[in-house]
Amino acid sequence: ALAIWHQLTKSEIPELAKASVLMRDRSRVEETIQAMQRAGPDALQVISDFDMTLSRFAHNGKRCPTTHNILDNDLLINDACKKMIRQLLNTYYPIEIDATRTVEEKLPHMVEWWTSVHELLIQQKIRRDLLAQAVKQSSAMLREGYKVFFDRLQEQQVPLLIFSAGLGDILEEVIRQNHVFHPNVHVISNYMDFDQSGVLRAFKGQLIHTFNKREGALLHAAHFRELQERPNVLLLGDSLGDLTMADGVAHTQHALTIGFLNDQVEERKESFVNSYDIVLVKDETMDVPNAILNYIT
Ligand code: C5P
Ligand code: MG
C-alpha cells in the first residue's frame, strides 16, 4: 500500500520530490493529502503566518523586511529611533531563532523586544496616512507564486487566516498593494490605534509575539465561527511558535503543517523536521503549498 501512496503523489505532486523538501514521515503526509482531497475544499481552511512565510525572507541575496522593518523609513521615524530599533533587532532576533534555548527561556525576551519597539514607534508619532507610501518604498515582497496561492483560495472559497506577530496595518497594506486582499482573507495581528488626527497613540488588544500565538488563537476563535466548521487545516509557518496557530480550531480532522526553514538551517533542521510535517529549506517560492492546494481543491 505504501508504494502506491508514494507513486501517487510522486506523479501528482512532483514538487514534493525536490531535494529542498524534508519530511519526517512521507507516508503520513501522503495519506493526509489524500484524506484532504477526498473531503474537498468545503472542509478546508488555511492558517498562515505572515512575515517570512507569505513574505520573502530574501531576494537576490538581500534580506527582505518584516512588517516591523518596513517602518524603518525616514518618512516615519528619525535616525536615533532607527538606530535603536536596529539594535533591538540585533539583540533579540538571535534569541528568537536560537536552537539551544527553550520557548520558556525566550518568552520574556520576546515580550521585551516587542514592547520596546512599540513604545519607540508611539514616541515617533507615526502618521497613518504615510503607511501606504512606506510600504511602496520598501523592498518587502511576497513569495514567488503568491498570486496563484491567494487567487486559488479565493476561487475555491477556502478561508485564509493570516496570523501574524507583525503589524496588521502594514500587513494589510502589503497584500492590498499586491492585489490579493480578497474577501476570504482574515487577519489576526497587532493593530495600531490612531488618535483623531491619525497619529499613532497605542496598540490595540493583547500583544502577539512569536511564541504566544496559542493564546491569540484561543482568544480569537469565537470571532471566526465559520472556521470552526472546517475540520481540515493546512498550516504554514517559519517558526516553531507558528505551530500553535491552529489551536483555536476545536475539531480538527486532518492537519498538514508546512514550515519554511529560512535561517540557521543546520542548527534548526532537526527540530523543524520533528515538528513540521513538511519542511522547505531555503525555498523562496509557494510552489509546494500551491501544488498541494492544486491537488486537494
Ligand atoms: O508575521 P510573523 O508572526 O512572522 O511576525 C513576526 C516576525 O517579525 C518575527 O519573526 C520577528 O523576527 C519579526 N520582528 C521584527 N521586528 C520586531 C518584532 C518582530 O522584525 N520589532
Ligand atoms: Mg514569521
Coordinates of C-alpha atoms and ligand atoms in Angstrom, one line a residue:
A1 CA 0.0 0.0 0.0
L2 CA 2.8 2.4 0.9
A3 CA 4.4 2.0 -2.5
I4 CA 1.1 3.0 -4.1
W5 CA 0.8 6.2 -2.0
H6 CA 4.4 7.2 -2.8
Q7 CA 3.8 6.7 -6.5
L8 CA 0.6 8.6 -6.4
T9 CA 2.0 11.8 -5.0
K10 CA 5.2 11.5 -6.9
S11 CA 3.2 11.7 -10.2
E12 CA 0.5 14.1 -8.9
I13 CA 2.7 16.3 -6.8
P14 CA 6.3 16.1 -8.2
E15 CA 7.2 19.3 -6.1
L16 CA 7.4 17.0 -3.0
A17 CA 10.3 15.1 -4.5
K18 CA 12.6 18.2 -4.6
A19 CA 15.8 18.0 -2.6
S20 CA 14.8 21.1 -0.6
V21 CA 11.7 19.3 0.8
L22 CA 12.2 17.3 4.0
M23 CA 9.7 15.0 5.6
R24 CA 9.9 13.0 8.8
D25 CA 7.1 10.7 7.6
R26 CA 6.4 10.8 3.9
S27 CA 3.6 8.2 4.1
R28 CA 1.7 10.2 6.7
V29 CA 2.0 13.3 4.6
E30 CA 0.6 11.5 1.5
E31 CA -2.2 9.9 3.5
T32 CA -3.2 13.3 4.9
I33 CA -3.1 14.9 1.5
Q34 CA -5.3 12.1 0.1
A35 CA -7.8 12.5 3.0
M36 CA -8.0 16.3 2.5
Q37 CA -8.5 15.7 -1.2
R38 CA -11.4 13.4 -0.5
A39 CA -13.0 15.9 1.9
G40 CA -12.7 18.7 -0.6
P41 CA -12.4 22.5 -0.4
D42 CA -15.5 22.9 1.8
A43 CA -13.8 21.1 4.6
L44 CA -10.6 23.1 4.3
Q45 CA -9.1 26.2 5.9
V46 CA -5.6 27.6 5.6
I47 CA -3.9 29.2 8.5
S48 CA -0.7 31.1 7.7
D49 CA 2.0 33.1 9.4
F50 CA 2.9 36.3 7.5
D51 CA 6.5 37.6 7.9
M52 CA 9.0 35.3 6.3
T53 CA 6.2 32.8 5.5
L54 CA 3.9 34.6 3.0
S55 CA 6.5 37.3 2.6
R56 CA 10.0 36.6 1.3
F57 CA 13.0 36.1 3.6
A58 CA 15.5 37.2 0.9
H59 CA 15.6 38.3 -2.7
N60 CA 18.8 38.3 -4.8
G61 CA 20.8 37.6 -1.6
K62 CA 19.4 40.5 0.3
R63 CA 17.2 40.2 3.3
C64 CA 13.6 41.4 2.9
P65 CA 11.9 43.4 5.6
T66 CA 9.4 42.2 8.1
T67 CA 6.3 44.3 8.6
H68 CA 8.0 46.0 11.6
N69 CA 11.1 46.7 9.5
I70 CA 9.0 48.3 6.7
L71 CA 8.7 51.2 9.2
D72 CA 12.5 51.8 9.0
N73 CA 11.9 54.7 6.7
D74 CA 12.6 58.4 7.0
L75 CA 9.0 59.2 6.4
L76 CA 8.1 57.7 9.7
I77 CA 10.9 57.6 12.2
N78 CA 14.1 59.6 12.9
D79 CA 17.7 58.4 12.8
A80 CA 18.0 57.9 16.5
C81 CA 14.9 55.7 16.6
K82 CA 16.1 53.7 13.6
K83 CA 19.3 53.0 15.4
M84 CA 17.6 51.8 18.5
I85 CA 15.2 49.6 16.6
R86 CA 18.2 48.0 14.7
Q87 CA 20.0 47.5 18.0
L88 CA 16.9 45.7 19.4
L89 CA 16.7 43.5 16.3
N90 CA 20.4 42.6 16.7
T91 CA 19.9 41.7 20.3
Y92 CA 16.6 39.8 20.2
Y93 CA 16.4 38.2 16.7
P94 CA 19.3 35.8 17.5
I95 CA 17.4 34.8 20.7
E96 CA 14.2 34.2 18.8
I97 CA 15.8 31.7 16.4
D98 CA 18.3 30.2 18.9
A99 CA 18.1 26.4 18.6
T100 CA 19.7 26.0 22.0
R101 CA 17.1 27.8 24.1
T102 CA 13.6 26.7 25.1
V103 CA 10.5 28.6 24.3
E104 CA 10.1 29.3 28.1
E105 CA 13.6 30.9 28.1
K106 CA 12.7 33.0 25.0
L107 CA 9.3 34.3 26.2
P108 CA 10.4 37.2 28.4
H109 CA 12.9 38.4 25.8
M110 CA 10.2 38.4 23.1
V111 CA 7.8 40.5 25.2
E112 CA 10.7 42.9 25.9
W113 CA 11.5 43.2 22.2
W114 CA 8.0 43.9 21.0
T115 CA 7.1 46.2 23.9
S116 CA 10.3 48.3 23.5
V117 CA 9.8 48.7 19.7
H118 CA 6.1 49.5 20.1
E119 CA 7.0 52.2 22.7
L120 CA 9.5 53.7 20.3
L121 CA 7.0 53.7 17.5
I122 CA 4.5 55.5 19.6
Q123 CA 7.1 58.2 20.6
Q124 CA 7.7 58.8 16.8
K125 CA 4.0 59.9 16.4
I126 CA 3.7 57.8 13.2
R127 CA 1.0 59.0 10.8
R128 CA -1.5 56.7 9.4
D129 CA -1.6 58.5 6.0
L130 CA 2.1 57.7 5.4
L131 CA 2.0 54.0 5.9
A132 CA 1.0 53.1 2.3
Q133 CA 3.9 55.2 1.0
A134 CA 6.3 53.5 3.3
V135 CA 5.1 50.1 2.1
K136 CA 5.5 51.2 -1.5
Q137 CA 9.1 52.4 -0.9
S138 CA 10.1 49.2 1.0
S139 CA 11.7 46.1 -0.5
A140 CA 9.0 43.9 1.0
M141 CA 8.0 41.1 -1.4
L142 CA 5.6 38.2 -1.2
R143 CA 7.0 34.7 -2.1
E144 CA 7.1 33.7 -5.7
G145 CA 3.8 32.2 -6.7
Y146 CA 1.8 34.2 -4.1
K147 CA -0.8 35.2 -6.6
V148 CA -1.7 31.7 -7.6
F149 CA -1.9 30.8 -3.8
F150 CA -4.2 33.7 -2.8
D151 CA -6.3 33.6 -6.0
R152 CA -6.9 29.8 -5.8
L153 CA -8.1 30.0 -2.2
Q154 CA -10.5 32.8 -3.1
E155 CA -11.8 30.9 -6.2
Q156 CA -12.4 27.8 -4.1
Q157 CA -13.9 29.9 -1.3
V158 CA -11.4 28.5 1.2
P159 CA -10.8 30.9 4.1
L160 CA -7.3 32.1 4.7
L161 CA -6.5 33.2 8.2
I162 CA -3.3 35.2 8.4
F163 CA -2.0 35.1 11.9
S164 CA 0.9 37.5 12.4
A165 CA 3.0 38.8 15.3
G166 CA 3.9 41.6 12.9
L167 CA 1.9 44.8 12.3
G168 CA -1.6 44.3 11.0
D169 CA -1.9 47.7 9.4
I170 CA 1.3 47.2 7.4
L171 CA 0.5 43.5 6.5
E172 CA -2.9 44.5 5.1
E173 CA -1.3 47.3 3.0
V174 CA 1.3 44.8 1.6
I175 CA -1.4 42.4 0.5
R176 CA -3.6 45.2 -0.8
Q177 CA -0.7 46.6 -2.9
N178 CA -0.1 43.1 -4.3
H179 CA -3.9 42.9 -5.2
V180 CA -4.6 39.8 -3.1
F181 CA -6.5 41.2 -0.2
H182 CA -9.5 39.1 -1.2
P183 CA -12.8 38.7 0.9
N184 CA -11.8 35.2 2.1
V185 CA -8.7 36.7 3.9
H186 CA -8.9 37.2 7.7
V187 CA -6.2 38.7 9.8
I188 CA -5.1 38.4 13.4
S189 CA -2.2 40.7 14.2
N190 CA -1.0 43.7 16.2
Y191 CA -3.0 46.7 15.1
M192 CA -2.2 50.3 15.6
D193 CA -4.5 52.6 17.5
F194 CA -4.6 56.1 16.0
D195 CA -5.9 59.3 17.6
Q196 CA -8.4 61.6 15.9
S197 CA -5.7 63.3 13.8
G198 CA -4.4 60.0 12.6
V199 CA -1.3 59.8 14.8
L200 CA -0.2 56.5 16.5
R201 CA -1.0 56.6 20.2
A202 CA -1.1 52.9 21.2
F203 CA -1.5 49.3 20.0
K204 CA -4.9 47.6 20.2
G205 CA -5.7 44.4 22.1
Q206 CA -3.3 41.9 23.5
L207 CA 0.2 41.8 22.2
I208 CA 1.0 39.0 19.8
H209 CA 4.6 37.8 19.6
T210 CA 6.2 34.8 18.0
F211 CA 5.6 32.4 21.0
N212 CA 2.1 33.3 22.3
K213 CA 0.1 32.6 19.2
R214 CA -1.7 29.8 21.1
E215 CA -3.3 32.3 23.4
G216 CA -4.2 34.5 20.5
A217 CA -5.7 31.6 18.7
L218 CA -8.0 30.7 21.6
L219 CA -8.9 34.3 22.2
H220 CA -10.0 34.9 18.6
A221 CA -11.6 31.5 18.0
A222 CA -15.1 32.9 18.7
H223 CA -14.8 35.7 16.2
F224 CA -14.1 33.3 13.4
R225 CA -17.0 30.9 13.7
E226 CA -17.1 29.9 10.0
L227 CA -13.6 28.5 10.5
Q228 CA -14.9 26.1 13.3
E229 CA -16.9 24.3 10.6
R230 CA -13.9 23.4 8.6
P231 CA -12.0 20.4 10.1
N232 CA -9.1 20.2 7.8
V233 CA -6.2 22.6 8.3
L234 CA -3.3 23.5 6.1
L235 CA -0.8 25.4 8.3
L236 CA 2.1 27.5 7.0
G237 CA 4.8 29.0 9.2
D238 CA 8.5 29.8 9.6
S239 CA 8.9 29.5 13.4
L240 CA 8.1 26.7 15.8
G241 CA 5.8 29.1 17.5
D242 CA 3.6 29.2 14.4
L243 CA 2.6 25.5 15.0
T244 CA 0.2 26.7 17.7
M245 CA -1.8 29.0 15.3
A246 CA -4.4 26.2 14.8
D247 CA -5.0 25.6 18.5
G248 CA -8.3 27.6 18.2
V249 CA -9.8 25.0 15.8
A250 CA -12.0 22.9 18.1
H251 CA -12.5 19.7 16.0
T252 CA -9.5 19.2 13.7
Q253 CA -9.8 16.1 11.5
H254 CA -6.7 16.4 9.3
A255 CA -3.9 18.8 9.7
L256 CA -0.9 19.3 7.5
T257 CA 1.9 21.7 8.6
I258 CA 4.5 23.2 6.3
G259 CA 7.5 25.0 7.7
F260 CA 9.8 27.4 5.8
L261 CA 13.3 26.9 7.2
N262 CA 14.9 30.2 6.1
D263 CA 17.7 30.8 8.6
Q264 CA 20.1 28.9 10.9
V265 CA 19.3 25.9 8.7
E266 CA 21.8 23.3 10.0
E267 CA 21.1 24.3 13.7
R268 CA 17.3 24.1 13.3
K269 CA 16.9 21.3 10.8
E270 CA 16.3 18.6 13.2
S271 CA 13.8 20.4 15.4
F272 CA 11.9 21.6 12.3
V273 CA 11.7 18.1 10.8
N274 CA 10.5 16.8 14.1
S275 CA 7.8 19.5 14.4
Y276 CA 6.5 20.2 10.9
D277 CA 5.2 17.6 8.5
I278 CA 6.9 19.2 5.5
V279 CA 10.0 21.4 5.8
L280 CA 11.1 23.6 2.9
V281 CA 14.7 24.5 3.1
K282 CA 15.6 28.0 1.8
D283 CA 12.7 27.9 -0.6
E284 CA 11.5 31.4 -1.6
T285 CA 8.5 30.1 -3.5
M286 CA 5.0 29.0 -2.8
D287 CA 5.5 26.0 -5.2
V288 CA 4.9 23.3 -2.7
P289 CA 1.8 24.8 -1.0
N290 CA 0.4 25.6 -4.4
A291 CA 1.0 22.1 -5.7
I292 CA -0.7 20.6 -2.6
L293 CA -3.7 23.0 -2.9
N294 CA -4.0 22.3 -6.6
Y295 CA -4.3 18.6 -5.8
I296 CA -6.7 18.9 -2.8
T297 CA -9.1 21.6 -4.1
Ligands
C5P1 O1 4.2 37.5 10.9 P1 5.1 37.0 12.0 O2 4.4 36.4 13.1 O3 6.2 36.1 11.4 O4 5.9 38.3 12.5 C1 6.8 38.3 13.5 C2 8.2 38.4 13.0 O5 8.7 39.8 12.9 C3 9.2 37.7 13.9 O6 9.6 36.5 13.5 C4 10.3 38.7 14.2 O7 11.6 38.2 13.8 C5 10.0 39.9 13.4 N1 10.1 41.2 14.2 C6 10.8 42.2 13.8 N2 10.9 43.4 14.5 C7 10.2 43.5 15.7 C8 9.5 42.4 16.2 C9 9.4 41.3 15.4 O8 11.4 42.2 12.7 N3 10.3 44.6 16.4
MG2 MG 7.1 34.5 10.5

